[in-house]
Amino acid sequence: PTRGFGLAAELGVGTTLTPERDPFVRAMARWLHFVPLGKVQLKGGTPRDSRLALRAEGGAVLARDGAQIPVTQLFLTGGDTTVRGYGYRKIGARTENDLLYGGRYLAVGSVEWQRPFAFRGNVTDWESTLFADVGDVADRAGDLSPQVGVGAGVRWRSPVGPLQADLAYGLKAKAVRLHLRLGFTF
């Protein structure tokens, strides 16, 4: 996609099984918006849009404080489609001993500038990108502390879908990571 927006929402209700049955609610929402920024066109060539991709995602698991929520219903983030610059699902809530576990609240946001490459007078199927991602997971909404990843990448509009390669730096992780993807992810 090169313009428009998408919105998705999930709502689930369940109960824990042990040590006692506690009801819980799991809610999640995603938003993606492509904002055209102008055409890239060379003399006599076919124009292609430069654009800004904005993305936000949030989630919450609501239950009594002592409820033992199944780990599959809790949130982790980080990686190719969320906060680049961090490993896959390496951002989560932490114990006092700094062990990672899934948390009850999730917040993720991203801004990405995408611009087609021009080569030898032609606009190509390649694009350059600059991006900033931010996100965190915590057991209490007030404990969310943004973890930021910044970087640059390239996109190729292949016959089987977009091929993406991003080089990102996680500010808190103090590490550079390569992220590769094939296909469009909402």
CSV table of C-alpha atoms in Angstrom, one decimal:
chain,number,residue,atom,x,y,z
A,1,PRO,CA,0.0,0.0,0.0
A,2,THR,CA,1.1,3.6,-0.7
A,3,ARG,CA,-1.8,5.6,0.7
A,4,GLY,CA,-4.8,5.2,3.1
A,5,PHE,CA,-5.1,3.6,6.5
A,6,GLY,CA,-6.0,0.4,8.3
A,7,LEU,CA,-7.4,-0.2,11.8
A,8,ALA,CA,-7.8,-3.5,13.6
A,9,ALA,CA,-9.2,-4.3,17.1
A,10,GLU,CA,-9.2,-7.4,19.1
A,11,LEU,CA,-11.2,-8.2,22.3
A,12,GLY,CA,-11.2,-11.4,24.3
A,13,VAL,CA,-12.7,-12.5,27.6
A,14,GLY,CA,-11.5,-15.5,29.6
A,15,THR,CA,-10.8,-17.0,33.0
A,16,THR,CA,-7.7,-18.3,34.5
A,17,LEU,CA,-7.6,-22.0,35.5
A,18,THR,CA,-5.3,-22.1,38.5
A,19,PRO,CA,-5.0,-21.5,41.4
A,20,GLU,CA,-8.6,-20.2,41.2
A,21,ARG,CA,-10.8,-19.0,38.4
A,22,ASP,CA,-10.3,-15.3,37.8
A,23,PRO,CA,-11.9,-13.5,34.9
A,24,PHE,CA,-9.8,-11.3,32.6
A,25,VAL,CA,-10.2,-9.2,29.5
A,26,ARG,CA,-7.6,-8.8,26.7
A,27,ALA,CA,-7.9,-5.9,24.3
A,28,MET,CA,-5.6,-4.8,21.5
A,29,ALA,CA,-5.8,-2.2,18.7
A,30,ARG,CA,-3.5,-1.4,15.7
A,31,TRP,CA,-3.5,1.6,13.4
A,32,LEU,CA,-1.5,2.1,10.2
A,33,HIS,CA,-1.6,5.3,8.0
A,34,PHE,CA,0.2,6.1,4.8
A,35,VAL,CA,0.5,9.8,4.2
A,36,PRO,CA,1.6,10.8,0.6
A,37,LEU,CA,4.4,13.4,0.7
A,38,GLY,CA,4.8,14.0,-3.0
A,39,LYS,CA,5.8,12.4,-6.3
A,40,VAL,CA,9.3,11.3,-7.3
A,41,GLN,CA,9.4,11.7,-11.1
A,42,LEU,CA,12.2,12.1,-13.5
A,43,LYS,CA,11.7,13.7,-16.9
A,44,GLY,CA,9.4,11.4,-19.0
A,45,GLY,CA,9.3,8.7,-16.3
A,46,THR,CA,6.5,7.2,-14.3
A,47,PRO,CA,6.0,8.9,-11.0
A,48,ARG,CA,6.0,7.1,-7.7
A,49,ASP,CA,4.8,8.4,-4.3
A,50,SER,CA,7.1,9.3,-1.4
A,51,ARG,CA,5.2,8.7,1.8
A,52,LEU,CA,5.2,8.7,5.6
A,53,ALA,CA,4.1,5.5,7.3
A,54,LEU,CA,2.7,6.1,10.8
A,55,ARG,CA,1.9,3.1,13.0
A,56,ALA,CA,0.5,2.7,16.6
A,57,GLU,CA,-0.4,-0.4,18.6
A,58,GLY,CA,-1.7,-0.7,22.1
A,59,GLY,CA,-3.0,-3.5,24.3
A,60,ALA,CA,-4.1,-4.3,27.8
A,61,VAL,CA,-5.0,-7.3,29.9
A,62,LEU,CA,-7.4,-6.3,32.7
A,63,ALA,CA,-7.7,-8.6,35.7
A,64,ARG,CA,-7.4,-8.6,39.4
A,65,ASP,CA,-3.8,-8.0,40.6
A,66,GLY,CA,-3.1,-11.5,41.8
A,67,ALA,CA,-4.7,-13.3,38.8
A,68,GLN,CA,-2.3,-15.8,37.1
A,69,ILE,CA,-2.9,-14.8,33.5
A,70,PRO,CA,-1.7,-17.4,30.9
A,71,VAL,CA,1.6,-16.4,29.4
A,72,THR,CA,0.2,-16.7,25.9
A,73,GLN,CA,-2.2,-13.8,26.7
A,74,LEU,CA,0.4,-11.4,28.0
A,75,PHE,CA,2.5,-9.0,25.8
A,76,LEU,CA,6.1,-9.0,24.6
A,77,THR,CA,7.4,-6.8,21.8
A,78,GLY,CA,10.6,-6.0,19.8
A,79,GLY,CA,11.8,-7.2,16.4
A,80,ASP,CA,11.2,-6.8,12.7
A,81,THR,CA,7.6,-5.6,12.8
A,82,THR,CA,7.5,-3.7,16.1
A,83,VAL,CA,10.5,-2.0,17.7
A,84,ARG,CA,13.5,-2.5,15.4
A,85,GLY,CA,16.9,-2.3,17.0
A,86,TYR,CA,15.8,-4.9,19.6
A,87,GLY,CA,15.6,-8.7,19.3
A,88,TYR,CA,12.3,-10.5,18.6
A,89,ARG,CA,10.1,-10.3,21.7
A,90,LYS,CA,13.0,-9.0,23.8
A,91,ILE,CA,11.0,-6.1,25.3
A,92,GLY,CA,8.7,-7.0,28.2
A,93,ALA,CA,8.1,-6.6,31.8
A,94,ARG,CA,11.1,-7.4,34.2
A,95,THR,CA,11.4,-9.0,37.6
A,96,GLU,CA,13.5,-7.6,40.3
A,97,ASN,CA,16.3,-9.9,39.1
A,98,ASP,CA,15.9,-8.4,35.6
A,99,LEU,CA,14.3,-11.6,34.1
A,100,LEU,CA,12.0,-10.9,31.1
A,101,TYR,CA,8.4,-11.9,31.1
A,102,GLY,CA,5.1,-10.9,29.4
A,103,GLY,CA,3.4,-7.8,30.7
A,104,ARG,CA,-0.2,-6.7,30.9
A,105,TYR,CA,0.2,-3.4,29.0
A,106,LEU,CA,1.7,-2.8,25.5
A,107,ALA,CA,2.4,0.5,23.7
A,108,VAL,CA,4.2,0.7,20.3
A,109,GLY,CA,4.6,3.5,17.8
A,110,SER,CA,6.5,4.1,14.6
A,111,VAL,CA,7.2,6.8,12.0
A,112,GLU,CA,8.9,5.8,8.7
A,113,TRP,CA,9.7,8.0,5.7
A,114,GLN,CA,9.7,5.9,2.4
A,115,ARG,CA,11.1,7.3,-0.8
A,116,PRO,CA,11.7,5.7,-4.2
A,117,PHE,CA,15.2,5.4,-5.6
A,118,ALA,CA,16.0,7.0,-9.0
A,119,PHE,CA,18.8,5.3,-11.0
A,120,ARG,CA,20.2,6.4,-14.4
A,121,GLY,CA,17.2,8.6,-15.0
A,122,ASN,CA,14.5,6.1,-14.0
A,123,VAL,CA,12.5,5.6,-10.9
A,124,THR,CA,13.1,2.0,-9.7
A,125,ASP,CA,11.2,-0.6,-7.7
A,126,TRP,CA,13.6,0.1,-4.8
A,127,GLU,CA,13.0,2.5,-1.9
A,128,SER,CA,15.0,4.0,0.9
A,129,THR,CA,13.6,4.4,4.4
A,130,LEU,CA,14.4,6.3,7.6
A,131,PHE,CA,12.5,5.3,10.7
A,132,ALA,CA,12.1,5.7,14.4
A,133,ASP,CA,10.2,3.1,16.5
A,134,VAL,CA,9.3,3.3,20.2
A,135,GLY,CA,7.6,0.8,22.5
A,136,ASP,CA,7.4,-0.9,25.8
A,137,VAL,CA,5.6,-3.5,27.8
A,138,ALA,CA,4.9,-3.3,31.6
A,139,ASP,CA,2.6,-4.8,34.2
A,140,ARG,CA,1.2,-1.3,35.1
A,141,ALA,CA,0.4,1.4,32.5
A,142,GLY,CA,2.3,3.9,34.6
A,143,ASP,CA,5.5,1.8,34.4
A,144,LEU,CA,5.7,2.0,30.6
A,145,SER,CA,9.2,3.4,29.7
A,146,PRO,CA,9.8,4.0,26.0
A,147,GLN,CA,12.5,1.9,24.3
A,148,VAL,CA,13.6,3.6,21.1
A,149,GLY,CA,15.1,2.2,17.9
A,150,VAL,CA,16.2,4.3,15.0
A,151,GLY,CA,17.6,3.4,11.6
A,152,ALA,CA,17.5,3.2,7.8
A,153,GLY,CA,16.6,0.6,5.3
A,154,VAL,CA,15.8,-0.4,1.7
A,155,ARG,CA,12.7,-1.9,0.2
A,156,TRP,CA,12.3,-3.8,-3.1
A,157,ARG,CA,8.9,-4.3,-4.7
A,158,SER,CA,9.5,-7.9,-5.7
A,159,PRO,CA,6.9,-10.0,-7.6
A,160,VAL,CA,6.1,-11.9,-4.4
A,161,GLY,CA,5.7,-8.8,-2.2
A,162,PRO,CA,8.0,-6.3,-0.6
A,163,LEU,CA,11.4,-7.4,0.5
A,164,GLN,CA,12.7,-5.2,3.4
A,165,ALA,CA,16.1,-4.9,5.0
A,166,ASP,CA,16.6,-2.5,7.9
A,167,LEU,CA,19.6,-1.6,9.9
A,168,ALA,CA,18.5,-0.3,13.3
A,169,TYR,CA,20.1,0.9,16.5
A,170,GLY,CA,18.4,0.2,19.8
A,171,LEU,CA,19.1,3.2,22.1
A,172,LYS,CA,18.6,1.3,25.4
A,173,ALA,CA,20.1,-2.0,24.1
A,174,LYS,CA,23.1,-0.1,22.6
A,175,ALA,CA,23.3,-2.5,19.7
A,176,VAL,CA,22.9,-2.5,16.0
A,177,ARG,CA,20.6,-5.2,14.5
A,178,LEU,CA,19.8,-6.2,10.9
A,179,HIS,CA,16.0,-6.9,10.4
A,180,LEU,CA,14.9,-8.7,7.2
A,181,ARG,CA,11.2,-9.3,6.1
A,182,LEU,CA,9.3,-10.5,3.1
A,183,GLY,CA,5.8,-9.4,2.6
A,184,PHE,CA,3.6,-6.7,4.0
A,185,THR,CA,2.8,-6.8,7.8
A,186,PHE,CA,-0.1,-4.8,9.2
